[in-house]
Amino acid sequence: MRSGRVFNIQKYSIHDGPGIRTTVFLKGCPLSCAWCHNPEGIAPEREIIVADHRCAGCGECRTACPLGGSQAGEGPLPVRRDGCTLCGACVNACPSGARQMIGRVMTVPEVMEEILEDRIFYEESGGGATISGGEPLMQPDFLEALLAACRAEGIHTAIDTAGCGSPERLRAAAELADLVLYDLKALDEERHRQLTGASNRSILENLQMLDRVHGNIWIRVPVVPGFNADLDLWRGLAAFAATLRHVTRVDLLPFHPAGAHKYARLGRANLVGGIEPPTAETMAAAVRIFAERGLPVKTSGKARELVESRKPSAQEGAGCGCPEDR
Ligand code: SF4
Ligand code: SF4
């Protein structure tokens, strides 16, 4: 029976494809984007997280640790401790639930049981299941098995990928998915390395391959002030995206610091501490660059109003390129 490592199953998701969805997050990602809002999904192995605000400082975790942690200090055991075997004794001993193990092995039927619970919502909203990460292509057998199981149940499927995997496995997964959400961060290879720690060469080649074999691709671009929020970077991505034939939507995703607290809880350095979300003006500038290439770019709220306010009149042109103009 196929199984894989899952770090979250998010119900009632409305940001990972059309309609109401269940998003399954697979653990492990080869990229290390500085702004990642799911840092608990980066490491492929399980890890411990401690929610300080729930910790009573009782020290039960130290007492329970077979490594003799009780002798090394007071209060909660630090996470990512040298020698930790991830036995889970400290998690089980924690009376407040402050200490948790992130990542659990689940079988395909176990995941499907959770997905199928909300079938009624998918049918009413045009939603379905999205397999995300981390990078879902790091567990390709499990990914394909989940997609096939959803398809057998008639459930709309999407994968959310950064394209980090073999082209063969990406193609195999995409053939089982109704929609591919494809994350892009930068076109320039060196810039991409600075932002994510990895080359984007295979990512771009994989997207070009995908465009030849799949008819429904949404490109997703994070907009992170101080990292990738600049006009030249957007122009490069827009020019590349415009060469593809099957991009049915471009989502520009404004950075939000909602996941920042997780870094401390995981014992990781937070590189985006103090970074604010992009302004509506910044988002509107990005939207215009993609729209000028004729791409079906999606935005909302104030940024959309700003784009609309600059829309040419009927005498001046056919529209700004937003979906409503088409
Ligand atoms: S999971 Fe690690 S820190 Fe916790 S009890 Fe086991 S060895 Fe100790
Ligand atoms: S057992 Fe839980 S509540 Fe007690 S010190 Fe450890 S993490 Fe905090």
Coordinates of C-alpha atoms and ligand atoms in Angstrom, one line a residue:
M1 CA 0.0 0.0 0.0
R2 CA 1.4 3.4 -1.0
S3 CA 2.2 5.8 1.8
G4 CA 4.0 9.1 2.1
R5 CA 4.9 11.8 4.6
V6 CA 2.3 14.5 5.1
F7 CA 2.7 17.6 7.3
N8 CA -0.8 19.1 7.0
I9 CA -4.2 18.5 5.4
Q10 CA -6.0 21.8 5.0
K11 CA -9.8 21.7 4.6
Y12 CA -11.9 24.4 3.0
S13 CA -9.0 25.9 1.2
I14 CA -9.9 28.6 -1.4
H15 CA -6.5 29.6 -2.5
D16 CA -5.1 26.4 -4.1
G17 CA -7.3 26.1 -7.2
P18 CA -11.0 26.6 -8.1
G19 CA -13.8 26.2 -5.6
I20 CA -13.5 24.8 -2.1
R21 CA -10.6 22.4 -1.8
T22 CA -8.8 20.0 0.5
T23 CA -5.1 20.7 0.2
V24 CA -2.7 17.9 1.2
F25 CA 0.8 19.1 2.0
L26 CA 3.6 16.6 1.4
K27 CA 6.8 17.0 3.4
G28 CA 10.1 17.9 1.8
C29 CA 11.3 20.5 -0.6
P30 CA 14.6 20.9 -2.4
L31 CA 14.3 24.7 -2.5
S32 CA 14.9 27.0 0.5
C33 CA 13.0 30.2 -0.4
A34 CA 13.8 32.8 2.2
W35 CA 10.2 33.8 2.5
C36 CA 8.7 30.3 2.8
H37 CA 5.5 30.5 4.9
N38 CA 5.5 26.7 5.4
P39 CA 9.1 26.1 6.7
E40 CA 7.8 23.0 8.5
G41 CA 7.4 21.5 5.0
I42 CA 11.1 21.9 3.9
A43 CA 12.8 19.0 5.7
P44 CA 11.7 15.6 4.3
E45 CA 12.0 14.0 7.7
R46 CA 9.8 14.5 10.7
E47 CA 10.7 17.4 13.1
I48 CA 9.6 18.8 16.4
I49 CA 8.0 22.2 16.8
V50 CA 7.3 24.0 20.0
A51 CA 4.6 26.6 20.4
D52 CA 6.0 28.9 23.1
H53 CA 2.7 30.5 23.9
R54 CA 1.3 27.1 25.0
C55 CA 4.3 26.0 26.9
A56 CA 3.8 25.8 30.7
G57 CA 7.6 25.4 31.3
C58 CA 6.9 22.2 33.3
G59 CA 10.0 20.4 32.0
E60 CA 8.1 17.1 31.4
C61 CA 9.7 16.9 28.0
R62 CA 13.2 17.0 29.5
T63 CA 12.3 14.3 32.0
A64 CA 10.9 12.1 29.3
C65 CA 13.8 12.4 26.9
P66 CA 15.9 9.2 26.9
L67 CA 19.0 11.2 26.1
G68 CA 19.1 12.6 29.6
G69 CA 17.8 16.0 28.7
S70 CA 16.5 16.6 32.2
Q71 CA 20.1 17.2 33.4
A72 CA 21.0 19.8 30.9
G73 CA 18.8 22.7 32.0
E74 CA 15.3 23.8 32.9
G75 CA 12.1 24.5 31.0
P76 CA 11.3 23.1 27.5
L77 CA 13.9 21.1 25.6
P78 CA 15.2 23.1 22.7
V79 CA 14.1 21.8 19.2
R80 CA 16.6 20.4 16.7
R81 CA 18.7 19.2 19.5
D82 CA 21.9 17.3 18.7
G83 CA 21.4 13.5 19.0
C84 CA 17.6 13.7 18.9
T85 CA 16.3 10.5 17.4
L86 CA 12.7 11.8 16.9
C87 CA 11.5 9.1 19.2
G88 CA 8.5 11.3 20.2
A89 CA 8.8 10.7 24.0
C90 CA 8.9 14.4 24.7
V91 CA 5.9 15.1 22.5
N92 CA 3.9 12.4 24.3
A93 CA 4.9 13.7 27.6
C94 CA 3.9 17.3 26.9
P95 CA 0.7 18.1 28.9
S96 CA -0.3 21.2 27.0
G97 CA 0.2 20.2 23.4
A98 CA 2.9 22.8 23.0
R99 CA 5.4 20.2 21.7
Q100 CA 4.3 18.6 18.4
M101 CA 5.8 16.2 15.9
I102 CA 5.5 17.6 12.3
G103 CA 5.1 15.1 9.6
R104 CA 3.3 11.7 9.7
V105 CA 3.3 8.8 7.4
M106 CA -0.1 8.3 5.9
T107 CA -1.4 5.7 3.4
V108 CA -3.4 6.7 0.3
P109 CA -6.7 5.3 1.8
E110 CA -6.1 7.4 5.0
V111 CA -5.6 10.6 3.0
M112 CA -8.5 9.8 0.7
E113 CA -10.8 9.3 3.8
E114 CA -10.1 12.9 4.7
I115 CA -10.5 14.2 1.1
L116 CA -13.8 12.3 0.6
E117 CA -15.4 13.8 3.7
D118 CA -15.9 17.0 1.9
R119 CA -17.1 15.8 -1.5
I120 CA -20.3 17.7 -1.1
F121 CA -18.4 21.0 -0.9
Y122 CA -16.4 20.2 -4.0
E123 CA -19.5 19.4 -6.0
E124 CA -21.3 22.6 -4.9
S125 CA -18.3 24.9 -5.5
G126 CA -16.5 23.3 -8.4
G127 CA -13.6 22.4 -6.0
G128 CA -11.6 19.3 -5.4
A129 CA -8.2 18.2 -4.0
T130 CA -4.9 19.9 -4.4
I131 CA -1.6 18.1 -3.6
S132 CA 0.9 20.6 -2.5
G133 CA 4.1 20.7 -0.4
G134 CA 6.9 21.2 0.3
E135 CA 7.5 19.9 -3.2
P136 CA 5.1 17.1 -4.0
L137 CA 7.4 15.8 -6.7
M138 CA 9.8 14.7 -4.0
Q139 CA 7.3 11.9 -3.3
P140 CA 6.3 11.0 -6.8
D141 CA 4.9 7.5 -6.2
F142 CA 2.7 8.8 -3.4
L143 CA 1.7 11.9 -5.4
E144 CA 0.6 9.8 -8.4
A145 CA -1.2 7.3 -6.3
L146 CA -3.2 10.1 -4.6
L147 CA -4.1 11.7 -7.9
A148 CA -5.2 8.4 -9.4
A149 CA -7.3 7.7 -6.3
C150 CA -9.0 11.1 -6.6
R151 CA -9.6 10.6 -10.3
A152 CA -11.2 7.2 -9.6
E153 CA -13.6 9.0 -7.3
G154 CA -14.4 11.7 -9.8
I155 CA -12.7 14.4 -7.8
H156 CA -11.1 17.4 -9.5
T157 CA -7.4 17.3 -8.9
A158 CA -4.6 19.9 -8.9
I159 CA -0.9 19.7 -8.1
D160 CA 1.0 22.7 -6.6
T161 CA 4.6 22.4 -7.7
A162 CA 7.8 24.5 -8.0
G163 CA 8.7 22.1 -10.9
C164 CA 11.6 20.6 -8.9
G165 CA 11.6 17.0 -10.1
S166 CA 12.3 14.8 -13.0
P167 CA 10.4 15.8 -16.2
E168 CA 9.1 12.2 -16.5
R169 CA 7.6 12.2 -13.0
L170 CA 6.2 15.7 -13.5
R171 CA 4.6 14.7 -16.7
A172 CA 3.2 11.5 -15.1
A173 CA 1.7 13.5 -12.3
A174 CA 0.3 16.2 -14.5
E175 CA -1.5 13.6 -16.7
L176 CA -3.4 12.6 -13.6
A177 CA -4.2 16.2 -12.6
D178 CA -6.9 18.5 -14.0
L179 CA -4.9 21.6 -13.1
V180 CA -1.2 22.4 -12.5
L181 CA -0.3 25.3 -10.2
Y182 CA 3.3 26.2 -11.1
D183 CA 5.4 28.5 -8.9
L184 CA 7.9 30.8 -10.5
K185 CA 10.3 33.1 -8.6
A186 CA 12.7 34.6 -11.1
L187 CA 13.9 34.1 -14.7
D188 CA 17.5 35.0 -14.2
E189 CA 19.4 31.9 -13.0
E190 CA 21.8 33.6 -10.6
R191 CA 18.9 35.6 -9.1
H192 CA 17.0 32.4 -8.7
R193 CA 19.9 30.9 -6.8
Q194 CA 20.1 33.8 -4.5
L195 CA 16.4 33.6 -3.7
T196 CA 15.9 29.9 -3.5
G197 CA 19.4 28.3 -3.2
A198 CA 19.0 26.4 -6.5
S199 CA 19.2 26.9 -10.2
N200 CA 16.0 27.4 -12.2
R201 CA 17.2 25.8 -15.4
S202 CA 15.3 22.5 -15.0
I203 CA 12.3 24.4 -13.5
L204 CA 11.9 26.5 -16.6
E205 CA 12.5 23.5 -18.9
N206 CA 10.0 21.5 -17.0
L207 CA 7.4 24.2 -17.4
Q208 CA 8.0 24.4 -21.2
M209 CA 7.6 20.6 -21.3
L210 CA 4.4 20.8 -19.3
D211 CA 3.0 23.5 -21.6
R212 CA 3.3 21.0 -24.5
V213 CA 1.4 18.2 -22.7
H214 CA -1.1 19.9 -20.4
G215 CA -3.8 22.4 -21.2
N216 CA -4.5 24.0 -17.8
I217 CA -1.6 25.7 -16.0
W218 CA -1.8 28.5 -13.5
I219 CA 1.5 30.3 -12.9
R220 CA 2.0 31.6 -9.3
V221 CA 4.5 34.3 -8.6
P222 CA 5.2 35.3 -4.9
V223 CA 5.7 39.1 -4.5
V224 CA 8.1 39.6 -1.6
P225 CA 9.4 43.1 -0.9
G226 CA 13.2 43.2 -0.6
F227 CA 13.5 39.8 -2.4
N228 CA 11.8 39.6 -5.7
A229 CA 9.5 42.6 -5.9
D230 CA 11.1 44.6 -8.8
L231 CA 10.0 45.6 -12.2
D232 CA 12.8 43.9 -14.2
L233 CA 12.2 40.6 -12.5
W234 CA 8.5 40.7 -13.3
R235 CA 9.2 41.7 -16.9
G236 CA 11.4 38.7 -17.3
L237 CA 8.9 36.3 -15.9
A238 CA 6.0 37.9 -17.9
A239 CA 8.0 37.6 -21.1
F240 CA 8.7 34.0 -20.4
A241 CA 5.1 33.2 -19.4
A242 CA 3.9 34.9 -22.6
T243 CA 5.8 32.3 -24.7
L244 CA 3.6 29.5 -23.3
R245 CA 0.3 28.5 -24.8
H246 CA -1.5 26.9 -21.9
V247 CA -1.2 29.4 -19.1
T248 CA -4.9 29.9 -18.2
R249 CA -4.2 32.2 -15.2
V250 CA -1.4 34.0 -13.5
D251 CA -1.7 34.5 -9.7
L252 CA 0.5 37.2 -8.1
L253 CA 0.7 36.2 -4.4
P254 CA 1.5 39.0 -2.0
F255 CA 3.9 38.0 0.8
H256 CA 2.3 37.8 4.2
P257 CA 4.3 37.3 7.4
A258 CA 1.7 35.0 8.8
G259 CA 4.2 32.1 8.9
A260 CA 7.1 34.0 10.4
H261 CA 6.5 32.7 14.0
K262 CA 7.1 29.1 12.8
Y263 CA 10.8 29.7 12.2
A264 CA 11.5 30.3 15.9
R265 CA 9.3 27.3 16.9
L266 CA 11.3 25.1 14.5
G267 CA 14.6 26.5 15.7
R268 CA 15.3 28.0 12.2
A269 CA 16.6 31.4 11.3
N270 CA 14.0 33.7 9.9
L271 CA 15.3 35.7 6.9
V272 CA 12.2 37.8 6.3
G273 CA 11.7 39.1 9.8
G274 CA 10.4 42.7 9.6
I275 CA 9.4 42.4 6.0
E276 CA 5.9 43.9 5.4
P277 CA 3.4 42.7 2.8
P278 CA 3.7 44.6 -0.6
T279 CA 1.6 47.7 -1.0
A280 CA -1.4 47.8 -3.3
E281 CA 0.6 50.0 -5.6
T282 CA 3.4 47.4 -5.8
M283 CA 0.9 44.7 -6.6
A284 CA -0.8 46.9 -9.2
A285 CA 2.5 47.5 -10.9
A286 CA 3.2 43.8 -11.1
V287 CA -0.3 43.1 -12.4
R288 CA 0.1 45.7 -15.2
I289 CA 3.4 44.1 -16.4
F290 CA 1.8 40.7 -16.7
A291 CA -1.4 42.1 -18.2
E292 CA 0.6 44.0 -20.8
R293 CA 1.8 40.7 -22.1
G294 CA -1.8 39.6 -22.6
L295 CA -1.6 37.1 -19.7
P296 CA -4.8 36.4 -17.7
V297 CA -3.5 37.9 -14.4
K298 CA -5.5 37.7 -11.3
T299 CA -5.6 40.2 -8.5
S300 CA -8.1 41.6 -6.0
G301 CA -9.0 44.4 -3.6
K302 CA -7.2 47.7 -3.7
A303 CA -4.6 46.6 -6.3
R304 CA -7.4 45.7 -8.7
E305 CA -9.0 49.1 -8.2
L306 CA -5.7 50.8 -9.0
V307 CA -5.3 48.7 -12.1
E308 CA -8.9 49.5 -13.1
S309 CA -8.4 53.2 -12.5
R310 CA -5.6 53.2 -15.1
K311 CA -7.6 51.2 -17.6
P312 CA -7.7 52.9 -21.1
S313 CA -11.1 54.2 -22.2
A314 CA -13.0 52.4 -25.0
Q315 CA -11.5 54.8 -27.5
E316 CA -8.0 54.2 -26.2
G317 CA -7.9 50.4 -26.1
A318 CA -9.5 47.1 -25.4
G319 CA -8.7 46.9 -21.7
C320 CA -5.9 46.2 -19.2
G321 CA -5.7 42.4 -19.9
C322 CA -7.5 41.3 -16.6
P323 CA -9.7 38.3 -17.0
E324 CA -12.8 40.6 -17.1
D325 CA -11.4 42.2 -20.3
R326 CA -11.4 39.0 -22.2
Ligands
SF4_1 S1 12.1 13.2 20.2 FE1 14.3 13.8 20.5 S2 14.2 15.4 22.1 FE2 12.2 14.3 22.1 S3 12.4 12.7 23.7 FE3 13.0 11.7 21.7 S4 15.2 12.0 21.5 FE4 14.5 13.4 23.2
SF4_2 S1 6.5 19.4 28.3 FE1 5.4 20.8 27.0 S2 4.6 22.4 28.4 FE2 6.2 21.3 29.5 S3 8.1 22.4 29.2 FE3 8.0 20.8 27.6 S4 7.1 21.9 25.8 FE4 6.6 23.1 27.7

